[in-house]
Amino acid sequence: MSDERTDPPLEADERASLSAFLDYHRDTLALKCAGLSDEQLRTRAVPPSPMSLLGLVRHLTEVERGWLGNRVAHRDLPPLYCFPDNPDGDFDDVDTADVAEAFATWRAACAESRDIVAGVDSLDFLGKRGNGDDVSLRWIMLHLFEEYARHNGHADLLRERLDGATGE
């Protein structure tokens, strides 16, 4: 695995710092998936967990679209993988999923999220949580950071089980 991530700046304003750390974690997920076959990306390598690297990509696509696309930009984007009758479809339905499509969709969601964040004047901007409570863009960005950080830990374990590769 060739690590070409950009370290977040040591000195920057709050928005630039949050954005850089979020991009660092997005790049970390891409790094953990790099160089693997479609079958390896679909593999649930830590039984009994249904997680796979592809499932993580699909899950984080839903996270990006839900929190920034829907709660900040009010786009009313429909779910792609998770539905009321299949709430874990992002993880469960990877066996025949199109890997290239999933990665393209995730990258597009990340790009849209960056555009949304850039288009909001203040980190104090209020979006709505699913329950209707107000939530700041700052909180949402920190929540996305937390989602990626936690799931990148899962990605570390999955990758190590798949081919022994380790690293940050």
Coordinates of N, CA and C in Angstrom, one line a residue:
M1 N 0.8 -1.2 0.0 CA 0.0 0.0 0.0 C 0.9 1.2 0.0
S2 N 0.7 2.0 -1.0 CA 1.5 3.3 -1.1 C 0.6 4.4 -0.4
D3 N 1.2 5.0 0.6 CA 0.4 6.0 1.3 C 0.7 7.4 0.8
E4 N -0.3 7.9 0.1 CA -0.2 9.3 -0.5 C -1.2 10.3 0.1
R5 N -1.6 10.0 1.4 CA -2.5 10.9 2.1 C -1.7 12.2 2.4
T6 N -2.5 13.3 2.5 CA -2.0 14.6 2.9 C -2.3 14.8 4.4
D7 N -1.2 15.0 5.2 CA -1.4 15.3 6.6 C -2.2 16.6 6.8
P8 N -3.1 16.6 7.7 CA -3.8 17.9 8.0 C -2.8 18.9 8.5
P9 N -3.1 20.2 8.2 CA -2.2 21.2 8.6 C -2.1 21.3 10.1
L10 N -0.9 21.7 10.6 CA -0.7 21.9 12.0 C -1.3 23.2 12.5
E11 N -1.4 24.1 11.6 CA -2.0 25.4 12.0 C -3.0 25.8 10.9
A12 N -4.3 25.9 11.3 CA -5.3 26.4 10.3 C -6.5 26.8 11.1
D13 N -7.4 27.5 10.4 CA -8.7 27.8 11.1 C -9.5 26.6 11.3
E14 N -10.6 26.7 12.1 CA -11.4 25.6 12.5 C -12.0 24.8 11.2
R15 N -12.6 25.6 10.3 CA -13.2 24.9 9.1 C -12.1 24.1 8.3
A16 N -11.0 24.8 8.1 CA -9.9 24.1 7.3 C -9.4 22.9 8.1
S17 N -9.3 23.0 9.4 CA -8.8 21.8 10.2 C -9.8 20.7 10.1
L18 N -11.1 21.0 10.3 CA -12.1 20.0 10.3 C -12.1 19.3 8.9
S19 N -12.1 20.1 7.9 CA -12.2 19.6 6.5 C -11.0 18.8 6.2
A20 N -9.8 19.2 6.6 CA -8.6 18.4 6.3 C -8.6 17.1 7.0
F21 N -9.0 17.1 8.3 CA -9.0 15.8 9.0 C -10.0 14.9 8.4
L22 N -11.2 15.4 8.0 CA -12.2 14.6 7.4 C -11.7 14.0 6.1
D23 N -11.0 14.8 5.3 CA -10.4 14.3 4.0 C -9.3 13.3 4.3
Y24 N -8.5 13.5 5.4 CA -7.5 12.5 5.7 C -8.1 11.2 6.0
H25 N -9.2 11.2 6.7 CA -9.9 9.9 7.1 C -10.6 9.3 5.8
R26 N -11.1 10.1 4.9 CA -11.6 9.6 3.7 C -10.5 8.9 2.9
D27 N -9.4 9.6 2.8 CA -8.2 9.0 2.2 C -7.7 7.7 2.8
T28 N -7.8 7.7 4.1 CA -7.4 6.5 4.9 C -8.3 5.3 4.5
L29 N -9.6 5.5 4.3 CA -10.5 4.4 3.9 C -10.1 3.9 2.5
A30 N -9.8 4.9 1.6 CA -9.4 4.5 0.2 C -8.1 3.7 0.3
L31 N -7.2 4.1 1.1 CA -5.9 3.4 1.3 C -6.1 2.0 1.7
K32 N -7.0 1.8 2.7 CA -7.2 0.5 3.2 C -7.8 -0.5 2.1
C33 N -8.5 0.1 1.2 CA -9.1 -0.7 0.1 C -8.2 -0.8 -1.1
A34 N -7.2 -0.1 -1.2 CA -6.3 0.0 -2.4 C -5.7 -1.4 -2.7
G35 N -5.7 -1.7 -4.0 CA -4.9 -2.9 -4.4 C -5.6 -4.2 -4.2
L36 N -6.8 -4.2 -3.7 CA -7.5 -5.5 -3.4 C -8.5 -5.8 -4.6
S37 N -8.7 -7.1 -4.7 CA -9.7 -7.5 -5.8 C -11.1 -7.2 -5.3
D38 N -12.0 -7.3 -6.2 CA -13.5 -7.1 -5.9 C -13.9 -8.1 -4.9
E39 N -13.4 -9.3 -5.0 CA -13.8 -10.4 -4.1 C -13.3 -10.1 -2.7
Q40 N -12.0 -9.7 -2.6 CA -11.5 -9.3 -1.3 C -12.2 -8.2 -0.7
L41 N -12.6 -7.2 -1.4 CA -13.4 -6.0 -0.9 C -14.7 -6.5 -0.4
R42 N -15.3 -7.5 -0.9 CA -16.6 -8.1 -0.5 C -16.5 -9.0 0.7
T43 N -15.3 -9.5 1.0 CA -15.1 -10.5 2.0 C -15.4 -10.0 3.4
R44 N -16.2 -10.8 4.1 CA -16.5 -10.5 5.5 C -15.4 -11.2 6.3
A45 N -14.3 -10.5 6.6 CA -13.1 -11.2 7.0 C -13.0 -11.3 8.6
V46 N -14.0 -10.8 9.3 CA -13.9 -10.9 10.8 C -15.3 -11.5 11.3
P47 N -15.5 -12.8 11.0 CA -16.8 -13.3 11.5 C -16.9 -13.2 13.0
P48 N -18.1 -13.1 13.5 CA -19.4 -13.2 12.8 C -19.9 -11.8 12.2
S49 N -19.0 -10.8 12.3 CA -19.4 -9.5 11.8 C -19.8 -9.5 10.3
P50 N -20.8 -8.8 9.9 CA -21.1 -8.8 8.4 C -20.3 -7.7 7.7
M51 N -19.4 -7.1 8.4 CA -18.6 -6.0 7.8 C -17.6 -6.5 6.7
S52 N -17.5 -5.7 5.7 CA -16.5 -5.9 4.6 C -16.0 -4.5 4.3
L53 N -14.9 -4.4 3.6 CA -14.4 -3.1 3.2 C -15.4 -2.5 2.2
L54 N -16.0 -3.2 1.3 CA -17.0 -2.7 0.4 C -18.2 -2.2 1.2
G55 N -18.6 -3.0 2.2 CA -19.7 -2.6 3.1 C -19.4 -1.2 3.8
L56 N -18.2 -1.1 4.2 CA -17.8 0.2 4.9 C -17.9 1.4 3.9
V57 N -17.5 1.1 2.7 CA -17.6 2.2 1.6 C -19.0 2.6 1.4
R58 N -19.9 1.5 1.3 CA -21.3 1.8 1.0 C -22.0 2.5 2.2
H59 N -21.6 2.1 3.4 CA -22.1 2.7 4.7 C -21.7 4.2 4.7
L60 N -20.5 4.4 4.5 CA -20.0 5.8 4.6 C -20.6 6.7 3.5
T61 N -20.9 6.1 2.4 CA -21.7 6.8 1.3 C -23.0 7.3 1.9
E62 N -23.7 6.4 2.5 CA -25.0 6.7 3.1 C -24.8 7.8 4.2
V63 N -23.7 7.7 5.0 CA -23.5 8.7 6.0 C -23.2 10.1 5.4
E64 N -22.4 10.2 4.4 CA -22.1 11.5 3.7 C -23.4 12.1 3.2
R65 N -24.2 11.3 2.4 CA -25.4 11.8 1.8 C -26.4 12.2 2.8
G66 N -26.5 11.4 3.9 CA -27.5 11.6 4.9 C -27.3 12.9 5.7
W67 N -26.0 13.0 6.2 CA -25.7 14.1 7.1 C -25.5 15.4 6.4
L68 N -24.8 15.4 5.3 CA -24.5 16.7 4.6 C -25.5 16.9 3.5
G69 N -25.8 15.9 2.7 CA -26.7 16.1 1.6 C -28.1 16.4 2.1
N70 N -28.6 15.7 3.1 CA -30.0 15.8 3.5 C -30.1 16.8 4.6
R71 N -29.3 16.7 5.7 CA -29.5 17.5 6.9 C -28.9 18.9 6.7
V72 N -28.0 19.1 5.9 CA -27.4 20.5 5.7 C -28.0 21.1 4.4
A73 N -27.8 20.4 3.3 CA -28.3 20.9 2.0 C -29.7 20.7 1.7
H74 N -30.4 20.0 2.5 CA -31.9 19.7 2.4 C -32.2 19.2 1.0
R75 N -31.4 18.2 0.5 CA -31.6 17.7 -0.8 C -32.6 16.5 -0.9
D76 N -33.0 16.0 0.3 CA -34.0 14.9 0.3 C -33.5 13.7 -0.6
L77 N -32.3 13.3 -0.4 CA -31.7 12.2 -1.2 C -32.2 10.9 -0.6
P78 N -32.7 10.0 -1.5 CA -33.1 8.7 -1.0 C -32.0 7.8 -0.7
P79 N -32.2 6.9 0.2 CA -31.1 5.9 0.5 C -30.7 5.1 -0.7
L80 N -29.5 4.7 -0.7 CA -29.0 3.9 -1.8 C -29.0 2.4 -1.5
Y81 N -28.7 2.1 -0.2 CA -28.4 0.7 0.2 C -29.3 0.3 1.4
C82 N -29.7 1.2 2.2 CA -30.4 0.9 3.4 C -31.9 1.3 3.3
F83 N -32.8 0.4 3.6 CA -34.2 0.7 3.5 C -34.9 0.2 4.7
P84 N -36.1 0.6 5.0 CA -36.8 0.1 6.2 C -36.9 -1.4 6.3
D85 N -37.1 -2.1 5.2 CA -37.1 -3.5 5.2 C -35.8 -4.2 5.1
N86 N -34.7 -3.4 4.9 CA -33.3 -3.9 4.8 C -32.4 -2.8 5.4
P87 N -32.5 -2.5 6.7 CA -31.7 -1.4 7.2 C -30.2 -1.6 7.2
D88 N -29.7 -2.8 7.0 CA -28.3 -3.1 6.9 C -27.8 -3.5 5.5
G89 N -28.6 -3.0 4.5 CA -28.3 -3.4 3.1 C -26.9 -2.9 2.7
D90 N -26.4 -1.9 3.3 CA -25.0 -1.4 3.0 C -24.0 -2.5 3.3
F91 N -24.2 -3.2 4.3 CA -23.2 -4.3 4.7 C -23.7 -5.6 4.2
D92 N -25.0 -5.9 4.2 CA -25.5 -7.2 3.9 C -25.5 -7.6 2.4
D93 N -25.7 -6.6 1.6 CA -25.9 -6.9 0.1 C -24.7 -6.6 -0.7
V94 N -23.5 -7.1 -0.3 CA -22.3 -6.8 -1.0 C -21.9 -8.0 -2.0
D95 N -22.5 -9.1 -1.8 CA -22.0 -10.3 -2.6 C -22.0 -10.1 -4.1
T96 N -23.0 -9.4 -4.6 CA -23.1 -9.2 -6.0 C -23.0 -7.7 -6.4
A97 N -22.7 -6.9 -5.4 CA -22.6 -5.4 -5.6 C -21.5 -5.1 -6.6
D98 N -21.8 -4.0 -7.4 CA -20.8 -3.5 -8.3 C -19.8 -2.7 -7.6
V99 N -18.6 -3.2 -7.5 CA -17.5 -2.5 -6.7 C -17.2 -1.2 -7.3
A100 N -17.0 -1.1 -8.6 CA -16.6 0.2 -9.2 C -17.7 1.2 -9.0
E101 N -18.9 0.8 -9.1 CA -20.1 1.7 -8.9 C -20.1 2.2 -7.5
A102 N -19.9 1.4 -6.5 CA -19.9 1.8 -5.1 C -18.8 2.8 -4.8
F103 N -17.6 2.5 -5.3 CA -16.5 3.5 -5.1 C -16.7 4.8 -5.8
A104 N -17.3 4.8 -7.0 CA -17.6 6.0 -7.7 C -18.7 6.8 -7.0
T105 N -19.7 6.1 -6.5 CA -20.7 6.8 -5.8 C -20.2 7.4 -4.5
W106 N -19.3 6.7 -3.8 CA -18.7 7.2 -2.5 C -17.9 8.4 -2.8
R107 N -17.1 8.3 -3.9 CA -16.2 9.5 -4.2 C -17.1 10.7 -4.6
A108 N -18.2 10.5 -5.3 CA -19.1 11.6 -5.7 C -19.7 12.1 -4.5
A109 N -20.1 11.3 -3.5 CA -20.8 11.8 -2.3 C -19.8 12.6 -1.5
C110 N -18.5 12.2 -1.4 CA -17.5 13.0 -0.7 C -17.3 14.3 -1.4
A111 N -17.3 14.3 -2.7 CA -17.1 15.6 -3.4 C -18.3 16.5 -3.2
E112 N -19.5 16.0 -3.2 CA -20.7 16.8 -2.9 C -20.6 17.3 -1.5
S113 N -20.2 16.5 -0.6 CA -20.1 16.9 0.8 C -19.1 18.1 0.9
R114 N -18.0 18.0 0.3 CA -17.0 19.1 0.3 C -17.6 20.4 -0.3
D115 N -18.4 20.3 -1.3 CA -19.0 21.4 -1.9 C -20.1 22.0 -1.0
I116 N -20.8 21.2 -0.3 CA -21.8 21.6 0.6 C -21.2 22.4 1.8
V117 N -20.1 21.8 2.4 CA -19.4 22.5 3.5 C -18.9 23.8 3.0
A118 N -18.3 23.9 1.8 CA -17.7 25.1 1.3 C -18.8 26.2 1.0
G119 N -20.0 25.7 0.8 CA -21.0 26.7 0.4 C -21.8 27.2 1.6
V120 N -21.5 26.7 2.8 CA -22.2 27.2 4.0 C -21.3 28.3 4.7
D121 N -21.9 29.4 5.1 CA -21.1 30.5 5.6 C -20.4 30.3 6.9
S122 N -21.1 29.5 7.8 CA -20.6 29.3 9.1 C -20.7 27.9 9.6
L123 N -19.8 27.5 10.5 CA -19.9 26.2 11.1 C -21.1 26.2 12.1
D124 N -21.6 27.3 12.4 CA -22.8 27.5 13.3 C -24.1 27.2 12.6
F125 N -24.0 27.1 11.2 CA -25.2 26.8 10.4 C -25.9 25.6 11.0
L126 N -27.3 25.7 11.1 CA -28.0 24.7 11.7 C -28.8 23.8 10.7
G127 N -28.5 22.6 10.8 CA -29.3 21.6 10.0 C -30.2 20.9 11.0
K128 N -30.9 19.8 10.5 CA -31.8 19.1 11.3 C -31.4 17.6 11.5
R129 N -31.4 17.1 12.7 CA -31.2 15.7 12.9 C -32.5 15.0 12.4
G130 N -32.4 13.7 12.3 CA -33.6 12.9 11.9 C -34.8 13.1 12.8
N131 N -34.5 13.4 14.1 CA -35.6 13.6 15.0 C -36.1 15.0 15.0
G132 N -35.6 15.9 14.2 CA -36.0 17.3 14.1 C -35.2 18.2 14.9
D133 N -34.3 17.8 15.8 CA -33.5 18.7 16.6 C -32.5 19.4 15.7
D134 N -32.2 20.7 16.0 CA -31.2 21.4 15.4 C -29.8 20.8 15.7
V135 N -29.0 20.9 14.7 CA -27.6 20.4 14.8 C -26.7 21.3 14.0
S136 N -25.6 21.7 14.5 CA -24.7 22.6 13.8 C -23.8 21.9 12.7
L137 N -23.4 22.6 11.7 CA -22.5 22.0 10.8 C -21.2 21.5 11.5
R138 N -20.8 22.3 12.4 CA -19.6 21.9 13.2 C -19.8 20.4 13.8
W139 N -20.9 20.3 14.5 CA -21.3 19.0 15.1 C -21.3 17.9 14.0
I140 N -21.9 18.2 12.9 CA -22.1 17.2 11.8 C -20.7 16.8 11.3
M141 N -19.8 17.8 11.1 CA -18.5 17.5 10.6 C -17.7 16.6 11.6
L142 N -17.8 16.9 12.9 CA -17.2 16.1 13.9 C -17.8 14.7 14.0
H143 N -19.1 14.6 13.8 CA -19.7 13.3 13.7 C -19.2 12.5 12.5
L144 N -19.1 13.1 11.4 CA -18.5 12.4 10.2 C -17.1 12.0 10.5
F145 N -16.3 12.8 11.1 CA -15.0 12.5 11.5 C -15.0 11.2 12.4
E146 N -15.9 11.2 13.4 CA -16.0 10.1 14.3 C -16.4 8.8 13.6
E147 N -17.3 8.9 12.6 CA -17.8 7.8 11.8 C -16.6 7.2 11.1
Y148 N -15.8 8.0 10.4 CA -14.7 7.6 9.6 C -13.6 7.0 10.5
A149 N -13.3 7.7 11.6 CA -12.3 7.2 12.5 C -12.6 5.8 13.1
R150 N -13.9 5.6 13.5 CA -14.3 4.3 14.0 C -14.2 3.2 12.9
H151 N -14.8 3.6 11.8 CA -14.8 2.6 10.7 C -13.4 2.3 10.1
N152 N -12.6 3.3 10.1 CA -11.2 3.0 9.7 C -10.5 2.0 10.6
G153 N -10.8 2.0 11.9 CA -10.3 1.0 12.8 C -10.8 -0.4 12.3
H154 N -12.1 -0.4 11.9 CA -12.6 -1.7 11.4 C -11.9 -2.1 10.1
A155 N -11.6 -1.1 9.3 CA -10.9 -1.3 8.0 C -9.5 -1.9 8.2
D156 N -8.9 -1.4 9.3 CA -7.5 -1.9 9.6 C -7.6 -3.4 9.9
L157 N -8.6 -3.8 10.7 CA -8.7 -5.2 11.0 C -9.1 -6.1 9.8
L158 N -10.0 -5.6 9.0 CA -10.4 -6.3 7.8 C -9.2 -6.5 6.9
R159 N -8.5 -5.4 6.6 CA -7.4 -5.5 5.7 C -6.3 -6.4 6.2
E160 N -6.0 -6.3 7.5 CA -5.0 -7.2 8.0 C -5.4 -8.7 7.9
R161 N -6.7 -9.0 8.1 CA -7.2 -10.4 7.9 C -7.1 -10.8 6.4
L162 N -7.3 -9.9 5.5 CA -7.3 -10.2 4.1 C -6.0 -10.5 3.5
D163 N -5.0 -9.7 3.8 CA -3.7 -9.9 3.2 C -2.5 -9.6 4.1
G164 N -2.8 -9.3 5.4 CA -1.7 -9.1 6.3 C -1.2 -7.7 6.3
A165 N -1.7 -6.8 5.5 CA -1.2 -5.4 5.4 C -1.6 -4.7 6.7
T166 N -0.7 -3.9 7.2 CA -1.0 -3.1 8.4 C -0.5 -1.7 8.1
G167 N -0.8 -0.8 9.0 CA -0.3 0.6 8.9 C -1.4 1.5 9.3
E168 N -1.0 2.8 9.4 CA -2.0 3.8 9.8 C -3.1 4.0 8.9

